[in-house]
Coordinates of C-alpha atoms in Angstrom, one line a residue:
M271 CA 25.5 10.6 -39.5
N272 CA 22.1 12.0 -39.1
S273 CA 19.4 10.2 -41.1
I274 CA 17.5 12.2 -43.9
P275 CA 13.8 12.8 -43.3
V276 CA 11.6 11.6 -46.2
I277 CA 8.3 13.6 -46.5
V278 CA 5.4 12.4 -48.7
L279 CA 3.3 14.9 -50.6
A280 CA 0.0 13.2 -51.4
G281 CA -3.3 14.3 -52.9
F282 CA -5.6 13.5 -55.8
L283 CA -5.0 14.7 -59.4
G284 CA -5.3 18.5 -59.6
S285 CA -5.0 19.2 -55.9
G286 CA -1.8 21.2 -56.4
K287 CA 1.0 18.8 -55.3
T288 CA 3.4 19.9 -58.0
T289 CA 2.6 23.6 -57.2
V290 CA 3.4 23.0 -53.5
L291 CA 6.6 21.2 -54.4
N292 CA 7.7 23.9 -56.8
H293 CA 7.0 26.5 -54.1
L294 CA 9.1 24.5 -51.6
L295 CA 12.0 24.2 -54.1
G296 CA 11.8 27.9 -54.9
N297 CA 11.9 28.9 -51.2
R298 CA 14.3 26.4 -49.8
G299 CA 17.2 28.7 -48.9
G300 CA 20.4 26.7 -48.9
T301 CA 18.6 23.4 -48.1
R302 CA 19.4 20.6 -50.5
I303 CA 16.2 18.8 -51.4
G304 CA 16.2 15.4 -53.1
V305 CA 13.0 14.9 -55.0
V306 CA 11.3 11.6 -56.0
V307 CA 8.6 12.3 -58.6
N308 CA 6.1 9.6 -59.0
D309 CA 4.2 10.2 -62.3
F310 CA 1.3 8.2 -63.4
G311 CA 1.6 7.5 -67.1
S312 CA 4.4 7.4 -69.7
I313 CA 4.8 11.2 -70.2
E314 CA 6.6 12.5 -67.1
V315 CA 5.3 16.1 -67.2
D316 CA 5.7 16.7 -63.5
A317 CA 9.3 15.4 -63.6
M318 CA 10.2 17.8 -66.3
S319 CA 8.6 20.7 -64.5
V320 CA 10.9 20.4 -61.5
A321 CA 14.0 18.9 -63.1
G322 CA 15.6 22.3 -63.7
Q323 CA 15.4 23.2 -60.0
V324 CA 17.0 20.1 -58.4
G325 CA 19.3 18.8 -61.2
D326 CA 20.9 15.4 -60.4
S327 CA 19.0 15.2 -57.1
M328 CA 15.8 14.3 -58.9
V329 CA 14.8 10.8 -59.8
S330 CA 11.5 9.8 -61.4
L331 CA 9.4 6.6 -60.9
G332 CA 7.6 6.8 -64.2
G333 CA 5.3 4.4 -65.9
G334 CA 3.0 3.7 -62.9
C335 CA 2.1 4.1 -59.3
L336 CA 4.8 3.9 -56.7
C337 CA 2.6 2.0 -54.2
C338 CA 2.2 -0.9 -56.8
A339 CA 5.8 -1.9 -56.0
V340 CA 4.8 -4.1 -53.2
D341 CA 8.3 -4.9 -51.9
G342 CA 9.4 -1.3 -52.2
S343 CA 12.7 -2.4 -53.8
E344 CA 12.5 0.3 -56.5
L345 CA 11.8 3.0 -53.9
D346 CA 14.6 1.7 -51.7
A347 CA 17.1 2.0 -54.6
Y348 CA 16.1 5.6 -55.3
L349 CA 16.3 6.6 -51.7
E350 CA 19.7 5.0 -51.4
K351 CA 20.9 7.0 -54.4
L352 CA 19.7 10.3 -53.0
A353 CA 21.0 9.5 -49.5
D354 CA 24.6 9.1 -50.9
P355 CA 26.7 11.5 -48.9
V356 CA 28.1 13.0 -52.2
H357 CA 24.7 14.7 -52.8
R358 CA 24.7 16.3 -49.2
I359 CA 20.9 16.1 -49.3
D360 CA 19.1 17.6 -46.2
V361 CA 15.6 16.3 -46.9
I362 CA 13.8 14.1 -49.5
V363 CA 10.3 14.9 -50.8
I364 CA 8.3 12.3 -52.6
E365 CA 5.5 13.7 -54.8
A366 CA 3.1 10.8 -54.9
S367 CA 1.0 10.1 -57.9
G368 CA -2.6 11.4 -57.6
L369 CA -3.7 7.8 -57.7
A370 CA -1.3 6.5 -55.1
E371 CA -2.4 4.8 -51.8
P372 CA -0.7 6.8 -49.0
Q373 CA -1.1 3.9 -46.6
E374 CA 1.1 1.7 -48.7
M375 CA 3.7 4.5 -49.3
V376 CA 3.9 5.1 -45.6
R377 CA 4.2 1.4 -44.9
M378 CA 7.1 1.1 -47.4
L379 CA 9.0 4.1 -45.9
V380 CA 8.5 2.9 -42.3
A381 CA 9.7 -0.6 -43.3
N382 CA 12.8 0.8 -45.1
E383 CA 15.9 -0.5 -43.5
N384 CA 18.4 2.1 -44.8
P385 CA 19.7 3.8 -41.7
A386 CA 20.5 6.9 -43.8
V387 CA 16.8 7.8 -44.3
R388 CA 13.8 7.9 -42.0
Y389 CA 10.1 8.6 -42.6
G390 CA 9.3 12.2 -42.0
G391 CA 5.5 12.4 -42.2
M392 CA 2.7 12.5 -44.8
V393 CA 1.2 15.8 -46.0
Q394 CA -2.2 15.5 -47.8
I395 CA -3.0 18.3 -50.3
V396 CA -6.7 19.1 -50.6
D397 CA -8.3 21.2 -53.3
A398 CA -10.7 23.6 -51.5
A399 CA -12.6 24.5 -54.7
E400 CA -13.2 20.8 -55.6
F401 CA -13.5 19.3 -52.1
D402 CA -17.0 17.9 -52.5
A403 CA -16.5 16.8 -56.1
T404 CA -13.2 15.0 -55.2
R405 CA -14.9 13.1 -52.4
A406 CA -17.7 12.1 -54.8
R407 CA -15.3 10.9 -57.5
H408 CA -12.8 9.3 -55.0
P409 CA -14.6 7.9 -51.9
E410 CA -11.1 6.8 -50.7
T411 CA -10.4 10.4 -50.0
D412 CA -11.7 9.9 -46.5
R413 CA -9.3 7.0 -45.9
H414 CA -6.4 9.1 -47.2
L415 CA -7.2 12.0 -44.9
A416 CA -7.4 9.6 -41.9
V417 CA -3.6 8.8 -42.2
A418 CA -2.4 12.3 -42.9
D419 CA 0.0 14.0 -40.4
L420 CA -0.7 17.5 -41.9
V421 CA -3.4 18.7 -44.3
V422 CA -2.8 21.6 -46.7
L423 CA -6.1 23.1 -47.8
N424 CA -5.0 24.5 -51.2
K425 CA -6.8 27.0 -53.4
T426 CA -8.5 28.8 -50.5
D427 CA -8.5 31.9 -52.7
R428 CA -11.3 30.3 -54.7
T429 CA -13.6 29.9 -51.8
D430 CA -15.3 32.4 -49.5
A431 CA -15.0 32.4 -45.7
A432 CA -18.2 30.5 -45.0
E433 CA -17.3 27.7 -47.5
R434 CA -13.8 27.4 -46.0
R435 CA -15.2 27.0 -42.5
R436 CA -17.5 24.3 -43.7
I437 CA -14.6 22.4 -45.4
E438 CA -12.4 22.8 -42.3
A439 CA -15.2 21.4 -40.1
A440 CA -15.6 18.4 -42.5
L441 CA -11.8 17.8 -42.4
A442 CA -11.8 17.9 -38.6
G443 CA -14.2 15.0 -38.7
L444 CA -12.3 13.0 -41.4
C445 CA -8.8 13.4 -40.0
A446 CA -7.4 11.9 -36.8
P447 CA -7.9 14.1 -33.7
G448 CA -5.7 17.2 -33.6
I449 CA -4.4 17.0 -37.2
P450 CA -3.5 20.5 -38.3
V451 CA -5.1 22.0 -41.4
V452 CA -3.0 24.7 -43.1
G453 CA -4.7 27.0 -45.6
A454 CA -2.9 28.0 -48.8
D455 CA -3.4 29.6 -52.1
H456 CA -1.3 28.7 -55.2
G457 CA 0.5 26.1 -53.0
R458 CA 2.3 28.7 -50.9
I459 CA 3.2 27.3 -47.5
D460 CA 6.2 28.0 -45.4
P461 CA 8.9 25.4 -46.0
E462 CA 9.8 25.7 -42.3
L463 CA 6.5 23.8 -41.6
L464 CA 8.1 20.7 -43.1
F465 CA 11.9 21.0 -42.9
D466 CA 14.7 23.3 -41.7
R467 CA 15.8 25.9 -44.2
R468 CA 19.6 26.4 -44.3
P469 CA 21.2 29.7 -45.3
W470 CA 23.0 30.0 -48.6
T471 CA 26.7 29.1 -48.0
E472 CA 27.8 28.7 -51.7
T473 CA 28.8 31.2 -54.3
R474 CA 27.3 30.6 -57.7
G475 CA 28.4 31.9 -61.0
Q476 CA 24.9 32.5 -62.1
L477 CA 21.5 33.2 -60.6
S478 CA 19.8 30.2 -59.1
F479 CA 16.1 29.5 -59.5
E480 CA 15.5 30.8 -56.0
D481 CA 17.6 33.9 -56.7
L482 CA 15.3 34.7 -59.6
L483 CA 12.2 34.2 -57.5
S484 CA 13.6 36.4 -54.8
E485 CA 14.6 39.1 -57.2
A486 CA 11.1 39.1 -58.7
G487 CA 9.6 39.2 -55.2
D488 CA 11.7 42.2 -54.3
H489 CA 10.4 44.2 -57.3
T490 CA 6.8 43.1 -56.5
H491 CA 6.6 43.8 -52.8
D492 CA 9.0 46.8 -52.5
G493 CA 10.2 45.6 -49.2
D494 CA 6.7 45.0 -47.7
H495 CA 6.7 41.5 -46.2
T496 CA 3.2 41.6 -44.8
G497 CA 2.0 39.5 -47.8
H498 CA 4.7 36.9 -47.5
V499 CA 3.6 33.4 -46.5
H500 CA 5.7 33.3 -43.3
A501 CA 3.6 36.3 -42.0
A502 CA 0.8 33.9 -41.3
Y503 CA 2.7 31.9 -38.8
A504 CA 4.1 32.6 -35.4
S505 CA 7.4 31.1 -34.0
T506 CA 7.9 30.4 -30.3
E507 CA 11.4 29.5 -28.9
F508 CA 12.0 27.6 -25.7
V509 CA 15.4 27.1 -24.0
S510 CA 16.0 25.3 -20.7
E511 CA 19.2 24.6 -18.9
Q512 CA 17.2 22.2 -16.7
A513 CA 16.3 18.7 -18.0
L514 CA 12.7 18.0 -19.0
G515 CA 10.7 15.2 -17.4
P516 CA 10.0 12.7 -20.2
R517 CA 6.5 11.8 -19.1
R518 CA 5.5 15.4 -18.7
F519 CA 7.0 16.4 -22.1
I520 CA 5.1 13.5 -23.9
E521 CA 1.9 14.7 -22.2
F522 CA 2.6 18.2 -23.6
L523 CA 3.0 16.8 -27.1
D524 CA -0.1 14.7 -26.8
R525 CA -2.3 17.7 -26.0
R526 CA -0.6 20.2 -28.4
P527 CA -3.1 22.4 -30.2
A528 CA -4.1 21.7 -33.8
G529 CA -2.7 25.1 -34.8
L530 CA 0.8 24.0 -33.8
Y531 CA 2.2 22.8 -37.1
R532 CA 5.8 22.1 -36.4
I533 CA 8.1 21.4 -33.5
K534 CA 11.9 21.1 -34.0
G535 CA 15.0 21.1 -31.9
S536 CA 16.5 18.9 -29.2
V537 CA 15.6 17.8 -25.7
Y538 CA 17.7 16.9 -22.7
F539 CA 16.1 14.4 -20.4
G540 CA 19.1 13.4 -18.3
V541 CA 17.6 10.1 -17.2
P542 CA 20.3 7.5 -16.3
G543 CA 21.1 5.5 -19.4
H544 CA 19.5 8.2 -21.6
E545 CA 21.7 11.3 -21.1
E546 CA 22.2 11.9 -24.8
R547 CA 20.6 14.7 -26.8
Y548 CA 17.2 13.8 -28.3
E549 CA 16.5 15.5 -31.5
V550 CA 12.7 16.0 -31.9
H551 CA 10.9 16.4 -35.3
A552 CA 7.1 16.9 -35.4
V553 CA 5.1 17.8 -38.5
G554 CA 1.4 18.0 -37.7
R555 CA 0.7 14.9 -35.5
F556 CA 3.7 13.1 -36.8
L557 CA 6.4 12.8 -34.2
R558 CA 9.9 11.3 -34.0
F559 CA 12.8 11.4 -31.6
A560 CA 16.4 10.7 -32.6
P561 CA 19.1 10.3 -29.9
H562 CA 22.6 11.7 -30.7
P563 CA 25.7 12.1 -28.5
W564 CA 26.6 15.5 -27.2
G565 CA 29.5 17.3 -28.9
R566 CA 32.6 17.9 -26.9
G567 CA 32.0 20.8 -24.5
E568 CA 28.4 21.2 -25.7
P569 CA 26.1 22.4 -22.9
R570 CA 23.3 20.1 -21.8
R571 CA 20.1 22.0 -22.5
T572 CA 16.8 21.8 -24.3
Q573 CA 16.3 24.1 -27.3
L574 CA 12.9 24.0 -29.2
V575 CA 11.2 26.0 -31.9
L576 CA 7.4 25.8 -32.2
I577 CA 5.8 27.1 -35.4
G578 CA 2.0 27.6 -35.7
S579 CA -0.9 29.8 -36.4
G580 CA -3.4 31.1 -33.9
T581 CA -1.4 29.6 -31.0
D582 CA -0.8 31.2 -27.6
G583 CA 3.0 31.5 -27.4
P584 CA 3.1 32.5 -23.7
A585 CA 0.8 29.6 -22.8
L586 CA 3.0 27.1 -24.7
L587 CA 6.1 28.4 -22.8
R588 CA 4.3 28.0 -19.5
E589 CA 3.4 24.4 -20.3
L590 CA 7.0 23.7 -21.3
E591 CA 8.4 25.3 -18.2
A592 CA 6.1 23.0 -16.2
C593 CA 7.9 20.0 -17.9
R594 CA 11.2 20.9 -16.2
E595 CA 12.8 18.3 -13.9
P596 CA 15.4 19.6 -11.5
E597 CA 16.7 16.1 -10.5
P598 CA 16.6 13.9 -13.6
W599 CA 19.1 11.5 -12.1
H600 CA 16.3 10.2 -9.9
G601 CA 14.4 9.0 -13.0
T602 CA 14.0 5.3 -13.9
P603 CA 14.3 3.8 -17.4
E604 CA 10.6 3.2 -17.4
S605 CA 10.0 7.0 -17.5
M606 CA 11.5 7.1 -21.0
W607 CA 9.1 4.5 -22.5
G608 CA 6.9 7.2 -24.0
V609 CA 9.8 8.9 -25.7
L610 CA 11.3 5.6 -27.0
R611 CA 8.0 4.7 -28.7
Y612 CA 8.9 7.4 -31.2
V613 CA 12.6 6.5 -31.7
D614 CA 13.1 4.7 -35.1
R615 CA 16.2 2.8 -34.0
P616 CA 17.7 2.0 -30.6
A617 CA 20.1 4.6 -29.2
Q618 CA 23.7 3.8 -28.7
P619 CA 24.5 3.2 -25.0
A620 CA 25.0 6.6 -23.3
P621 CA 28.1 7.3 -21.2
E622 CA 27.9 6.9 -17.5
P623 CA 26.8 10.1 -15.7
E624 CA 29.5 12.2 -14.2
F625 CA 27.9 12.2 -10.8
E626 CA 26.5 9.8 -8.3
S627 CA 23.6 10.0 -6.0
D628 CA 22.8 8.1 -2.8
A629 CA 19.0 8.6 -3.4
G630 CA 17.0 5.7 -4.8
P631 CA 15.6 6.1 -8.2
E632 CA 12.1 7.6 -8.5
D633 CA 9.7 8.0 -11.3
L634 CA 9.6 11.4 -12.9

């Protein structure tokens, strides 16, 4: 069973977290999203605003801040509930309280021992119109930005181009090197930047929430998709029948440009003892690999999709082609260390390779 990624939406009060969440819910395709709403206070307004969209898949941690539960037991219980196979959840999104400490939330998720879920990255929502005022009121803003994997600069429609450039320059100095900053207005970001959207596969007796949004969009745009949010991003696909050298691939990931927001797919390394398929999930600078056995008759190949803005697709493909390794069976286990640093749990022993080589092992 594949583990379910848990993505944290963080940001101070008024930054637009609920708006971003509602946009993700309304444009999720057939993806089943489990939502944990962490409201601060006794009246759970945010929970009520999304309840109609996710039904029984929503749980709410009301009455206080999630990060105050030091042992994480309450969060663990809710994640266990959502991860129950009966819900068939594809991704879990936690909308953190505007007063939550992202470091503590990330710590709890990383420490979670439930094999059905895994930490999937932290997205910090920033209000472009109130950027300076928020930093003045909440000096801890800088600390929160330092642990983000992806930053959404929301409400860009309320700033001019010069102001936006100034804020983006400030964010580049506050975030870790290479952290992508995605501009948005009214919380509209492409869900594919955070998770895989599945096509609708179920027939419903009535229009769903997304059906209604889609229908309204059709009347508004009259078939013109140039204004849609996905028009701002470019997708590059890479397929290789040859294995990739693990060290070269990690070097490619380490130097990936800030405009490359998302990488998804699977990688074939073929190193002895590590012949399985390595699913890769990157959101911003967050990176995880998950080893899985190949299906019966499934061809050994690498298949990747890279989503970004302002990126050079042909250059990315050239860099990935340079990662190819024609003789992976010469690799040593040490060559996989860089990859295994990003594996949450040890992989199951891989089957013995179907070939033998008289050559001594060499580093890739």
